[in-house]
Amino acid sequence: PLTLTLVGLIFFVLMSYTNTLSIPSGMFTPIVLSGASLGGAVGISLVRYIDSGINPSTFALLGVAALMAGVQRSTVSTWYVDYPKCMPF
């Protein structure tokens, strides 16, 4: 989880920096990368320390959804896209 945490934090800082520049730059890919990294690190930590039945990839997906909803303020569309992937059928 240390590598995922470092990647997530580095890309979050770089995303915040490029967002304030006056040149056009995309926000979608850095949001997905940093959200998945930080969520995956949380998922792996939970598997390691709390319960081995947890799927870390679910937390990676939730990290992407949470960061996207927080940064882009697109809560309804993020929920609509990510909710079916989180629920087992």
PDB file of N, CA and C in Angstrom:
ATOM      1  N   PRO A   1       0.800  -1.218   0.000  1.00  0.00           N
ATOM      2  CA  PRO A   1       0.000   0.000   0.000  1.00  0.00           C
ATOM      3  C   PRO A   1       0.835   1.271   0.000  1.00  0.00           C
ATOM      4  N   LEU A   2       2.110   1.169   0.350  1.00  0.00           N
ATOM      5  CA  LEU A   2       2.945   2.364   0.379  1.00  0.00           C
ATOM      6  C   LEU A   2       3.142   2.926  -1.025  1.00  0.00           C
ATOM      7  N   THR A   3       3.380   2.052  -1.995  1.00  0.00           N
ATOM      8  CA  THR A   3       3.576   2.513  -3.373  1.00  0.00           C
ATOM      9  C   THR A   3       2.305   3.158  -3.918  1.00  0.00           C
ATOM     10  N   LEU A   4       1.161   2.535  -3.670  1.00  0.00           N
ATOM     11  CA  LEU A   4      -0.103   3.113  -4.140  1.00  0.00           C
ATOM     12  C   LEU A   4      -0.375   4.453  -3.473  1.00  0.00           C
ATOM     13  N   THR A   5      -0.069   4.568  -2.196  1.00  0.00           N
ATOM     14  CA  THR A   5      -0.274   5.832  -1.489  1.00  0.00           C
ATOM     15  C   THR A   5       0.621   6.922  -2.055  1.00  0.00           C
ATOM     16  N   LEU A   6       1.892   6.602  -2.292  1.00  0.00           N
ATOM     17  CA  LEU A   6       2.806   7.595  -2.863  1.00  0.00           C
ATOM     18  C   LEU A   6       2.384   8.021  -4.265  1.00  0.00           C
ATOM     19  N   VAL A   7       1.990   7.062  -5.101  1.00  0.00           N
ATOM     20  CA  VAL A   7       1.528   7.396  -6.457  1.00  0.00           C
ATOM     21  C   VAL A   7       0.286   8.270  -6.385  1.00  0.00           C
ATOM     22  N   GLY A   8      -0.659   7.912  -5.513  1.00  0.00           N
ATOM     23  CA  GLY A   8      -1.879   8.701  -5.382  1.00  0.00           C
ATOM     24  C   GLY A   8      -1.617  10.110  -4.914  1.00  0.00           C
ATOM     25  N   LEU A   9      -0.745  10.264  -3.917  1.00  0.00           N
ATOM     26  CA  LEU A   9      -0.455  11.604  -3.406  1.00  0.00           C
ATOM     27  C   LEU A   9       0.330  12.442  -4.409  1.00  0.00           C
ATOM     28  N   ILE A  10       1.285  11.828  -5.093  1.00  0.00           N
ATOM     29  CA  ILE A  10       2.058  12.574  -6.094  1.00  0.00           C
ATOM     30  C   ILE A  10       1.159  13.051  -7.228  1.00  0.00           C
ATOM     31  N   PHE A  11       0.313  12.173  -7.736  1.00  0.00           N
ATOM     32  CA  PHE A  11      -0.567  12.585  -8.817  1.00  0.00           C
ATOM     33  C   PHE A  11      -1.627  13.572  -8.341  1.00  0.00           C
ATOM     34  N   PHE A  12      -2.046  13.485  -7.082  1.00  0.00           N
ATOM     35  CA  PHE A  12      -3.003  14.467  -6.555  1.00  0.00           C
ATOM     36  C   PHE A  12      -2.364  15.853  -6.482  1.00  0.00           C
ATOM     37  N   VAL A  13      -1.119  15.915  -6.043  1.00  0.00           N
ATOM     38  CA  VAL A  13      -0.423  17.206  -5.983  1.00  0.00           C
ATOM     39  C   VAL A  13      -0.195  17.752  -7.389  1.00  0.00           C
ATOM     40  N   LEU A  14       0.239  16.890  -8.305  1.00  0.00           N
ATOM     41  CA  LEU A  14       0.444  17.340  -9.686  1.00  0.00           C
ATOM     42  C   LEU A  14      -0.861  17.755 -10.344  1.00  0.00           C
ATOM     43  N   MET A  15      -1.951  17.049 -10.031  1.00  0.00           N
ATOM     44  CA  MET A  15      -3.263  17.415 -10.572  1.00  0.00           C
ATOM     45  C   MET A  15      -3.686  18.781 -10.044  1.00  0.00           C
ATOM     46  N   SER A  16      -3.465  19.027  -8.770  1.00  0.00           N
ATOM     47  CA  SER A  16      -3.815  20.319  -8.198  1.00  0.00           C
ATOM     48  C   SER A  16      -2.977  21.437  -8.811  1.00  0.00           C
ATOM     49  N   TYR A  17      -1.718  21.154  -9.075  1.00  0.00           N
ATOM     50  CA  TYR A  17      -0.846  22.152  -9.688  1.00  0.00           C
ATOM     51  C   TYR A  17      -1.265  22.450 -11.126  1.00  0.00           C
ATOM     52  N   THR A  18      -1.516  21.421 -11.920  1.00  0.00           N
ATOM     53  CA  THR A  18      -1.875  21.664 -13.318  1.00  0.00           C
ATOM     54  C   THR A  18      -3.261  22.272 -13.457  1.00  0.00           C
ATOM     55  N   ASN A  19      -4.107  22.091 -12.469  1.00  0.00           N
ATOM     56  CA  ASN A  19      -5.437  22.702 -12.521  1.00  0.00           C
ATOM     57  C   ASN A  19      -5.362  24.216 -12.393  1.00  0.00           C
ATOM     58  N   THR A  20      -4.336  24.716 -11.713  1.00  0.00           N
ATOM     59  CA  THR A  20      -4.213  26.158 -11.509  1.00  0.00           C
ATOM     60  C   THR A  20      -3.419  26.857 -12.617  1.00  0.00           C
ATOM     61  N   LEU A  21      -2.844  26.108 -13.542  1.00  0.00           N
ATOM     62  CA  LEU A  21      -2.107  26.721 -14.642  1.00  0.00           C
ATOM     63  C   LEU A  21      -3.068  27.310 -15.658  1.00  0.00           C
ATOM     64  N   SER A  22      -2.567  28.213 -16.466  1.00  0.00           N
ATOM     65  CA  SER A  22      -3.419  28.848 -17.468  1.00  0.00           C
ATOM     66  C   SER A  22      -3.345  28.142 -18.819  1.00  0.00           C
ATOM     67  N   ILE A  23      -2.890  26.909 -18.834  1.00  0.00           N
ATOM     68  CA  ILE A  23      -2.875  26.135 -20.076  1.00  0.00           C
ATOM     69  C   ILE A  23      -3.949  25.052 -19.983  1.00  0.00           C
ATOM     70  N   PRO A  24      -4.510  24.652 -21.117  1.00  0.00           N
ATOM     71  CA  PRO A  24      -5.534  23.606 -21.057  1.00  0.00           C
ATOM     72  C   PRO A  24      -4.912  22.255 -20.709  1.00  0.00           C
ATOM     73  N   SER A  25      -5.486  21.629 -19.721  1.00  0.00           N
ATOM     74  CA  SER A  25      -5.024  20.292 -19.335  1.00  0.00           C
ATOM     75  C   SER A  25      -6.223  19.497 -18.850  1.00  0.00           C
ATOM     76  N   GLY A  26      -6.197  18.209 -19.083  1.00  0.00           N
ATOM     77  CA  GLY A  26      -7.304  17.357 -18.691  1.00  0.00           C
ATOM     78  C   GLY A  26      -7.277  17.034 -17.210  1.00  0.00           C
ATOM     79  N   MET A  27      -8.458  16.818 -16.641  1.00  0.00           N
ATOM     80  CA  MET A  27      -8.560  16.470 -15.229  1.00  0.00           C
ATOM     81  C   MET A  27      -9.036  15.035 -15.033  1.00  0.00           C
ATOM     82  N   PHE A  28      -9.591  14.422 -16.053  1.00  0.00           N
ATOM     83  CA  PHE A  28     -10.217  13.117 -15.865  1.00  0.00           C
ATOM     84  C   PHE A  28      -9.203  12.026 -15.528  1.00  0.00           C
ATOM     85  N   THR A  29      -8.148  11.916 -16.311  1.00  0.00           N
ATOM     86  CA  THR A  29      -7.161  10.859 -16.089  1.00  0.00           C
ATOM     87  C   THR A  29      -6.428  10.990 -14.761  1.00  0.00           C
ATOM     88  N   PRO A  30      -5.972  12.189 -14.357  1.00  0.00           N
ATOM     89  CA  PRO A  30      -5.347  12.285 -13.029  1.00  0.00           C
ATOM     90  C   PRO A  30      -6.309  11.981 -11.887  1.00  0.00           C
ATOM     91  N   ILE A  31      -7.579  12.319 -12.040  1.00  0.00           N
ATOM     92  CA  ILE A  31      -8.563  11.991 -11.006  1.00  0.00           C
ATOM     93  C   ILE A  31      -8.713  10.479 -10.890  1.00  0.00           C
ATOM     94  N   VAL A  32      -8.818   9.811 -12.032  1.00  0.00           N
ATOM     95  CA  VAL A  32      -8.976   8.358 -12.024  1.00  0.00           C
ATOM     96  C   VAL A  32      -7.729   7.688 -11.444  1.00  0.00           C
ATOM     97  N   LEU A  33      -6.562   8.148 -11.833  1.00  0.00           N
ATOM     98  CA  LEU A  33      -5.322   7.534 -11.366  1.00  0.00           C
ATOM     99  C   LEU A  33      -5.116   7.735  -9.868  1.00  0.00           C
ATOM    100  N   SER A  34      -5.268   8.956  -9.390  1.00  0.00           N
ATOM    101  CA  SER A  34      -5.044   9.192  -7.960  1.00  0.00           C
ATOM    102  C   SER A  34      -6.152   8.589  -7.108  1.00  0.00           C
ATOM    103  N   GLY A  35      -7.395   8.619  -7.561  1.00  0.00           N
ATOM    104  CA  GLY A  35      -8.481   8.011  -6.805  1.00  0.00           C
ATOM    105  C   GLY A  35      -8.350   6.506  -6.707  1.00  0.00           C
ATOM    106  N   ALA A  36      -7.984   5.871  -7.810  1.00  0.00           N
ATOM    107  CA  ALA A  36      -7.800   4.418  -7.790  1.00  0.00           C
ATOM    108  C   ALA A  36      -6.604   4.025  -6.935  1.00  0.00           C
ATOM    109  N   SER A  37      -5.547   4.805  -6.972  1.00  0.00           N
ATOM    110  CA  SER A  37      -4.372   4.491  -6.164  1.00  0.00           C
ATOM    111  C   SER A  37      -4.671   4.616  -4.676  1.00  0.00           C
ATOM    112  N   LEU A  38      -5.290   5.716  -4.278  1.00  0.00           N
ATOM    113  CA  LEU A  38      -5.583   5.914  -2.861  1.00  0.00           C
ATOM    114  C   LEU A  38      -6.655   4.940  -2.369  1.00  0.00           C
ATOM    115  N   GLY A  39      -7.678   4.700  -3.174  1.00  0.00           N
ATOM    116  CA  GLY A  39      -8.698   3.733  -2.787  1.00  0.00           C
ATOM    117  C   GLY A  39      -8.155   2.312  -2.719  1.00  0.00           C
ATOM    118  N   GLY A  40      -7.303   1.962  -3.652  1.00  0.00           N
ATOM    119  CA  GLY A  40      -6.673   0.640  -3.616  1.00  0.00           C
ATOM    120  C   GLY A  40      -5.778   0.465  -2.406  1.00  0.00           C
ATOM    121  N   ALA A  41      -5.071   1.533  -2.018  1.00  0.00           N
ATOM    122  CA  ALA A  41      -4.229   1.458  -0.814  1.00  0.00           C
ATOM    123  C   ALA A  41      -5.077   1.241   0.431  1.00  0.00           C
ATOM    124  N   VAL A  42      -6.220   1.917   0.499  1.00  0.00           N
ATOM    125  CA  VAL A  42      -7.128   1.709   1.627  1.00  0.00           C
ATOM    126  C   VAL A  42      -7.667   0.279   1.612  1.00  0.00           C
ATOM    127  N   GLY A  43      -8.044  -0.217   0.451  1.00  0.00           N
ATOM    128  CA  GLY A  43      -8.550  -1.576   0.347  1.00  0.00           C
ATOM    129  C   GLY A  43      -7.529  -2.622   0.750  1.00  0.00           C
ATOM    130  N   ILE A  44      -6.286  -2.451   0.318  1.00  0.00           N
ATOM    131  CA  ILE A  44      -5.233  -3.393   0.690  1.00  0.00           C
ATOM    132  C   ILE A  44      -4.951  -3.322   2.186  1.00  0.00           C
ATOM    133  N   SER A  45      -4.972  -2.123   2.746  1.00  0.00           N
ATOM    134  CA  SER A  45      -4.765  -1.981   4.190  1.00  0.00           C
ATOM    135  C   SER A  45      -5.884  -2.652   4.979  1.00  0.00           C
ATOM    136  N   LEU A  46      -7.114  -2.518   4.503  1.00  0.00           N
ATOM    137  CA  LEU A  46      -8.225  -3.175   5.186  1.00  0.00           C
ATOM    138  C   LEU A  46      -8.116  -4.697   5.100  1.00  0.00           C
ATOM    139  N   VAL A  47      -7.686  -5.204   3.954  1.00  0.00           N
ATOM    140  CA  VAL A  47      -7.497  -6.651   3.814  1.00  0.00           C
ATOM    141  C   VAL A  47      -6.398  -7.130   4.761  1.00  0.00           C
ATOM    142  N   ARG A  48      -5.337  -6.360   4.847  1.00  0.00           N
ATOM    143  CA  ARG A  48      -4.194  -6.774   5.654  1.00  0.00           C
ATOM    144  C   ARG A  48      -4.486  -6.718   7.145  1.00  0.00           C
ATOM    145  N   TYR A  49      -5.202  -5.678   7.602  1.00  0.00           N
ATOM    146  CA  TYR A  49      -5.328  -5.466   9.043  1.00  0.00           C
ATOM    147  C   TYR A  49      -6.702  -5.796   9.623  1.00  0.00           C
ATOM    148  N   ILE A  50      -7.753  -5.839   8.807  1.00  0.00           N
ATOM    149  CA  ILE A  50      -9.093  -6.022   9.381  1.00  0.00           C
ATOM    150  C   ILE A  50      -9.743  -7.323   8.920  1.00  0.00           C
ATOM    151  N   ASP A  51      -9.971  -7.475   7.614  1.00  0.00           N
ATOM    152  CA  ASP A  51     -10.734  -8.629   7.131  1.00  0.00           C
ATOM    153  C   ASP A  51     -10.158  -9.076   5.792  1.00  0.00           C
ATOM    154  N   SER A  52      -9.886 -10.361   5.671  1.00  0.00           N
ATOM    155  CA  SER A  52      -9.299 -10.856   4.430  1.00  0.00           C
ATOM    156  C   SER A  52     -10.342 -11.118   3.344  1.00  0.00           C
ATOM    157  N   GLY A  53     -11.624 -10.979   3.658  1.00  0.00           N
ATOM    158  CA  GLY A  53     -12.668 -11.208   2.668  1.00  0.00           C
ATOM    159  C   GLY A  53     -13.033  -9.983   1.853  1.00  0.00           C
ATOM    160  N   ILE A  54     -12.365  -8.881   2.094  1.00  0.00           N
ATOM    161  CA  ILE A  54     -12.659  -7.628   1.387  1.00  0.00           C
ATOM    162  C   ILE A  54     -11.926  -7.632   0.046  1.00  0.00           C
ATOM    163  N   ASN A  55     -12.590  -7.120  -0.985  1.00  0.00           N
ATOM    164  CA  ASN A  55     -11.985  -7.019  -2.307  1.00  0.00           C
ATOM    165  C   ASN A  55     -11.393  -5.613  -2.477  1.00  0.00           C
ATOM    166  N   PRO A  56     -10.064  -5.471  -2.585  1.00  0.00           N
ATOM    167  CA  PRO A  56      -9.453  -4.148  -2.699  1.00  0.00           C
ATOM    168  C   PRO A  56      -9.851  -3.384  -3.955  1.00  0.00           C
ATOM    169  N   SER A  57     -10.205  -4.093  -5.026  1.00  0.00           N
ATOM    170  CA  SER A  57     -10.577  -3.395  -6.256  1.00  0.00           C
ATOM    171  C   SER A  57     -11.886  -2.629  -6.094  1.00  0.00           C
ATOM    172  N   THR A  58     -12.755  -3.078  -5.185  1.00  0.00           N
ATOM    173  CA  THR A  58     -13.973  -2.327  -4.901  1.00  0.00           C
ATOM    174  C   THR A  58     -13.632  -0.984  -4.287  1.00  0.00           C
ATOM    175  N   PHE A  59     -12.656  -0.958  -3.403  1.00  0.00           N
ATOM    176  CA  PHE A  59     -12.246   0.297  -2.794  1.00  0.00           C
ATOM    177  C   PHE A  59     -11.534   1.201  -3.787  1.00  0.00           C
ATOM    178  N   ALA A  60     -10.827   0.618  -4.752  1.00  0.00           N
ATOM    179  CA  ALA A  60     -10.220   1.427  -5.809  1.00  0.00           C
ATOM    180  C   ALA A  60     -11.299   2.118  -6.640  1.00  0.00           C
ATOM    181  N   LEU A  61     -12.346   1.391  -6.966  1.00  0.00           N
ATOM    182  CA  LEU A  61     -13.458   1.976  -7.725  1.00  0.00           C
ATOM    183  C   LEU A  61     -14.186   3.039  -6.908  1.00  0.00           C
ATOM    184  N   LEU A  62     -14.374   2.780  -5.623  1.00  0.00           N
ATOM    185  CA  LEU A  62     -15.012   3.780  -4.763  1.00  0.00           C
ATOM    186  C   LEU A  62     -14.132   5.013  -4.594  1.00  0.00           C
ATOM    187  N   GLY A  63     -12.818   4.822  -4.576  1.00  0.00           N
ATOM    188  CA  GLY A  63     -11.910   5.967  -4.508  1.00  0.00           C
ATOM    189  C   GLY A  63     -12.011   6.846  -5.740  1.00  0.00           C
ATOM    190  N   VAL A  64     -12.123   6.224  -6.906  1.00  0.00           N
ATOM    191  CA  VAL A  64     -12.313   6.991  -8.148  1.00  0.00           C
ATOM    192  C   VAL A  64     -13.624   7.761  -8.101  1.00  0.00           C
ATOM    193  N   ALA A  65     -14.687   7.090  -7.671  1.00  0.00           N
ATOM    194  CA  ALA A  65     -15.999   7.748  -7.616  1.00  0.00           C
ATOM    195  C   ALA A  65     -16.005   8.894  -6.616  1.00  0.00           C
ATOM    196  N   ALA A  66     -15.380   8.694  -5.468  1.00  0.00           N
ATOM    197  CA  ALA A  66     -15.368   9.743  -4.444  1.00  0.00           C
ATOM    198  C   ALA A  66     -14.551  10.945  -4.891  1.00  0.00           C
ATOM    199  N   LEU A  67     -13.386  10.698  -5.465  1.00  0.00           N
ATOM    200  CA  LEU A  67     -12.552  11.820  -5.897  1.00  0.00           C
ATOM    201  C   LEU A  67     -13.178  12.547  -7.079  1.00  0.00           C
ATOM    202  N   MET A  68     -13.793  11.798  -7.996  1.00  0.00           N
ATOM    203  CA  MET A  68     -14.443  12.440  -9.130  1.00  0.00           C
ATOM    204  C   MET A  68     -15.644  13.272  -8.681  1.00  0.00           C
ATOM    205  N   ALA A  69     -16.414  12.742  -7.742  1.00  0.00           N
ATOM    206  CA  ALA A  69     -17.562  13.490  -7.241  1.00  0.00           C
ATOM    207  C   ALA A  69     -17.111  14.730  -6.483  1.00  0.00           C
ATOM    208  N   GLY A  70     -15.998  14.639  -5.775  1.00  0.00           N
ATOM    209  CA  GLY A  70     -15.523  15.784  -5.006  1.00  0.00           C
ATOM    210  C   GLY A  70     -14.873  16.858  -5.860  1.00  0.00           C
ATOM    211  N   VAL A  71     -14.103  16.457  -6.848  1.00  0.00           N
ATOM    212  CA  VAL A  71     -13.374  17.438  -7.658  1.00  0.00           C
ATOM    213  C   VAL A  71     -14.262  18.042  -8.734  1.00  0.00           C
ATOM    214  N   GLN A  72     -14.981  17.193  -9.459  1.00  0.00           N
ATOM    215  CA  GLN A  72     -15.780  17.687 -10.578  1.00  0.00           C
ATOM    216  C   GLN A  72     -17.211  18.020 -10.195  1.00  0.00           C
ATOM    217  N   ARG A  73     -17.604  17.678  -8.989  1.00  0.00           N
ATOM    218  CA  ARG A  73     -18.971  17.903  -8.500  1.00  0.00           C
ATOM    219  C   ARG A  73     -20.004  17.273  -9.426  1.00  0.00           C
ATOM    220  N   SER A  74     -19.708  16.056  -9.847  1.00  0.00           N
ATOM    221  CA  SER A  74     -20.610  15.332 -10.744  1.00  0.00           C
ATOM    222  C   SER A  74     -21.177  14.115 -10.020  1.00  0.00           C
ATOM    223  N   THR A  75     -21.898  14.365  -8.947  1.00  0.00           N
ATOM    224  CA  THR A  75     -22.312  13.269  -8.077  1.00  0.00           C
ATOM    225  C   THR A  75     -23.314  12.334  -8.726  1.00  0.00           C
ATOM    226  N   VAL A  76     -24.305  12.859  -9.415  1.00  0.00           N
ATOM    227  CA  VAL A  76     -25.350  12.007  -9.972  1.00  0.00           C
ATOM    228  C   VAL A  76     -24.798  11.141 -11.091  1.00  0.00           C
ATOM    229  N   SER A  77     -24.043  11.704 -11.999  1.00  0.00           N
ATOM    230  CA  SER A  77     -23.510  10.910 -13.106  1.00  0.00           C
ATOM    231  C   SER A  77     -22.461   9.924 -12.612  1.00  0.00           C
ATOM    232  N   THR A  78     -21.675  10.291 -11.619  1.00  0.00           N
ATOM    233  CA  THR A  78     -20.696   9.366 -11.061  1.00  0.00           C
ATOM    234  C   THR A  78     -21.394   8.197 -10.390  1.00  0.00           C
ATOM    235  N   TRP A  79     -22.447   8.469  -9.657  1.00  0.00           N
ATOM    236  CA  TRP A  79     -23.198   7.401  -9.006  1.00  0.00           C
ATOM    237  C   TRP A  79     -23.817   6.480 -10.053  1.00  0.00           C
ATOM    238  N   TYR A  80     -24.351   7.030 -11.101  1.00  0.00           N
ATOM    239  CA  TYR A  80     -25.014   6.241 -12.133  1.00  0.00           C
ATOM    240  C   TYR A  80     -24.027   5.332 -12.851  1.00  0.00           C
ATOM    241  N   VAL A  81     -22.806   5.800 -13.059  1.00  0.00           N
ATOM    242  CA  VAL A  81     -21.803   5.012 -13.762  1.00  0.00           C
ATOM    243  C   VAL A  81     -21.185   3.965 -12.844  1.00  0.00           C
ATOM    244  N   ASP A  82     -20.887   4.318 -11.594  1.00  0.00           N
ATOM    245  CA  ASP A  82     -20.114   3.439 -10.721  1.00  0.00           C
ATOM    246  C   ASP A  82     -20.953   2.529  -9.848  1.00  0.00           C
ATOM    247  N   TYR A  83     -22.192   2.850  -9.576  1.00  0.00           N
ATOM    248  CA  TYR A  83     -22.995   2.057  -8.646  1.00  0.00           C
ATOM    249  C   TYR A  83     -23.231   0.623  -9.122  1.00  0.00           C
ATOM    250  N   PRO A  84     -23.589   0.388 -10.395  1.00  0.00           N
ATOM    251  CA  PRO A  84     -23.798  -1.008 -10.816  1.00  0.00           C
ATOM    252  C   PRO A  84     -22.528  -1.860 -10.743  1.00  0.00           C
ATOM    253  N   LYS A  85     -21.366  -1.251 -10.854  1.00  0.00           N
ATOM    254  CA  LYS A  85     -20.115  -2.008 -10.796  1.00  0.00           C
ATOM    255  C   LYS A  85     -19.785  -2.453  -9.373  1.00  0.00           C
ATOM    256  N   CYS A  86     -20.307  -1.739  -8.381  1.00  0.00           N
ATOM    257  CA  CYS A  86     -19.996  -2.059  -6.991  1.00  0.00           C
ATOM    258  C   CYS A  86     -20.914  -3.126  -6.414  1.00  0.00           C
ATOM    259  N   MET A  87     -22.057  -3.333  -7.013  1.00  0.00           N
ATOM    260  CA  MET A  87     -23.035  -4.257  -6.454  1.00  0.00           C
ATOM    261  C   MET A  87     -22.917  -5.631  -7.119  1.00  0.00           C
ATOM    262  N   PRO A  88     -22.863  -6.697  -6.334  1.00  0.00           N
ATOM    263  CA  PRO A  88     -22.811  -8.038  -6.940  1.00  0.00           C
ATOM    264  C   PRO A  88     -24.194  -8.429  -7.475  1.00  0.00           C
ATOM    265  N   PHE A  89     -24.210  -9.072  -8.619  1.00  0.00           N
ATOM    266  CA  PHE A  89     -25.470  -9.483  -9.232  1.00  0.00           C
ATOM    267  C   PHE A  89     -25.635 -10.980  -9.146  1.00  0.00           C
TER     268      PHE A  89
END
